[in-house]
Amino acid sequence: MKLFSGNSNQPLAEAIAAYLNVPLGKCDVRRFADMEIFVEIHENVRGEDAFVLQSTAFPANDHLMELLIMIDALRRASARRITAVVPYFGYARQDRKPGPRTPISAKLVANLITRAGADRVLTLDLHAGQIQGFFDIPTDNLFAAPVMIRDIKEKNNIKKTSVVSPDVGGVVRARGLAKRIGVPLAIIDKRRDRPGQSEVMNIVGEVKGMSCILVDDIVDSGGTLCNAADALLEKGAKDVSAYITHGVLSGGAVARITSSSLKTLVITDSIRATEAVRVSQTIRVLSIAPLMGEAIGRTAREESVSSLFHS
Ligand code: R5P
């Protein structure tokens, strides 16, 4: 097998390569003067099982294009099988038509990856599980839950803990985690009865006197998280932390989170941490390199990937 990486998350690629005990494949992913992307694979891949690691995070369009061009280069170099390893699958939030004449960009991106020449996809905590079905090639959607559960059990007194979904859309994810830790589940139901009226946060479940753990797939502006933390504290929660797989953290999100009522935000390294994240006292990063590395190794050996999640 050969493991190649685009420019989106070199530290994760190096950690995965170290886990698998293989060197990262030699390639150049550069820009022409006009910023077009140029890829050159510097080693023979004929007949190889090739894995291309790239999170389509900020700048999403550049990183997506790098991934597509790398897949194209490998296909034209006669790789036997190409797996797109996409720890953070961007454009996933546009997974249905919220109104007339709007796109389903998650499906478009799935089509692009497939048409570029990928034979398989390996990803992590897709925004919605059904996005797997947007690909007509085998797609493994890994879960960061085991990594998070281990950390939650180590760092928290789970006797007085509730897992909380910050919105109705995340209930399945939060319920799964609450069940596996053996703690109660609470749900924040956001409602705006009439346009122009401010949003009302109703909390379903037990939070008074509890340490609350918000669970979600993405933290982007941080708005969902900070508002949810305030609402929980207002209802008598003892403190609020959050475990979120993908730290998109756009714009002033890190500053917003650092000055919020959140005790801690724990994310994974599915997206490369910015300097602001690295120095933040509120944000901690867990590595998914062993999980992704193990899944890549099992795919290469044609072993079960789902059994990674049987407890
Ligand atoms: C939405 O459905 C997602 O699961 C996240 O809740 C959302 O993307 C978070 O965005 P933000 O941090 O900008 O509120």
XYZ file of N, CA and C and ligand atoms in Angstrom, residues 93 127 167 216-225, ligand 1:
53
model
N -22.975 19.758 4.932
C -24.181 20.358 5.517
C -25.235 20.677 4.462
N -21.682 14.352 8.516
C -22.724 15.194 9.116
C -24.049 14.423 9.224
N -29.016 20.304 19.291
C -30.212 20.506 18.462
C -30.848 19.150 18.182
N -21.536 17.108 19.282
C -21.965 17.496 17.929
C -20.904 17.033 16.937
N -21.222 17.139 15.634
C -20.227 16.742 14.636
C -19.319 17.907 14.242
N -19.887 19.126 14.194
C -19.131 20.273 13.672
C -19.246 21.448 14.621
N -18.133 22.126 14.886
C -18.218 23.458 15.493
C -17.609 24.396 14.467
N -18.444 25.329 13.990
C -17.985 26.227 12.923
C -17.822 27.639 13.506
N -18.882 28.435 13.540
C -18.766 29.773 14.149
C -18.722 29.679 15.671
N -19.184 28.574 16.210
C -19.255 28.403 17.667
C -20.582 28.884 18.247
N -21.434 29.465 17.385
C -22.706 30.025 17.862
C -23.597 28.976 18.532
N -23.771 27.844 17.862
C -24.645 26.785 18.394
C -24.175 26.390 19.790
N -22.864 26.199 19.901
C -22.269 25.695 21.137
C -22.378 26.700 22.289
C -25.413 21.615 12.230
O -26.345 20.903 11.863
C -24.138 21.072 12.770
O -24.310 19.816 13.359
C -23.516 22.028 13.766
O -24.389 22.154 14.877
C -23.293 23.392 13.140
O -22.631 23.281 11.916
C -22.478 24.272 14.081
O -22.295 25.508 13.476
P -21.902 26.802 14.311
O -20.720 26.456 15.160
O -21.603 27.825 13.242
O -23.106 27.203 15.121
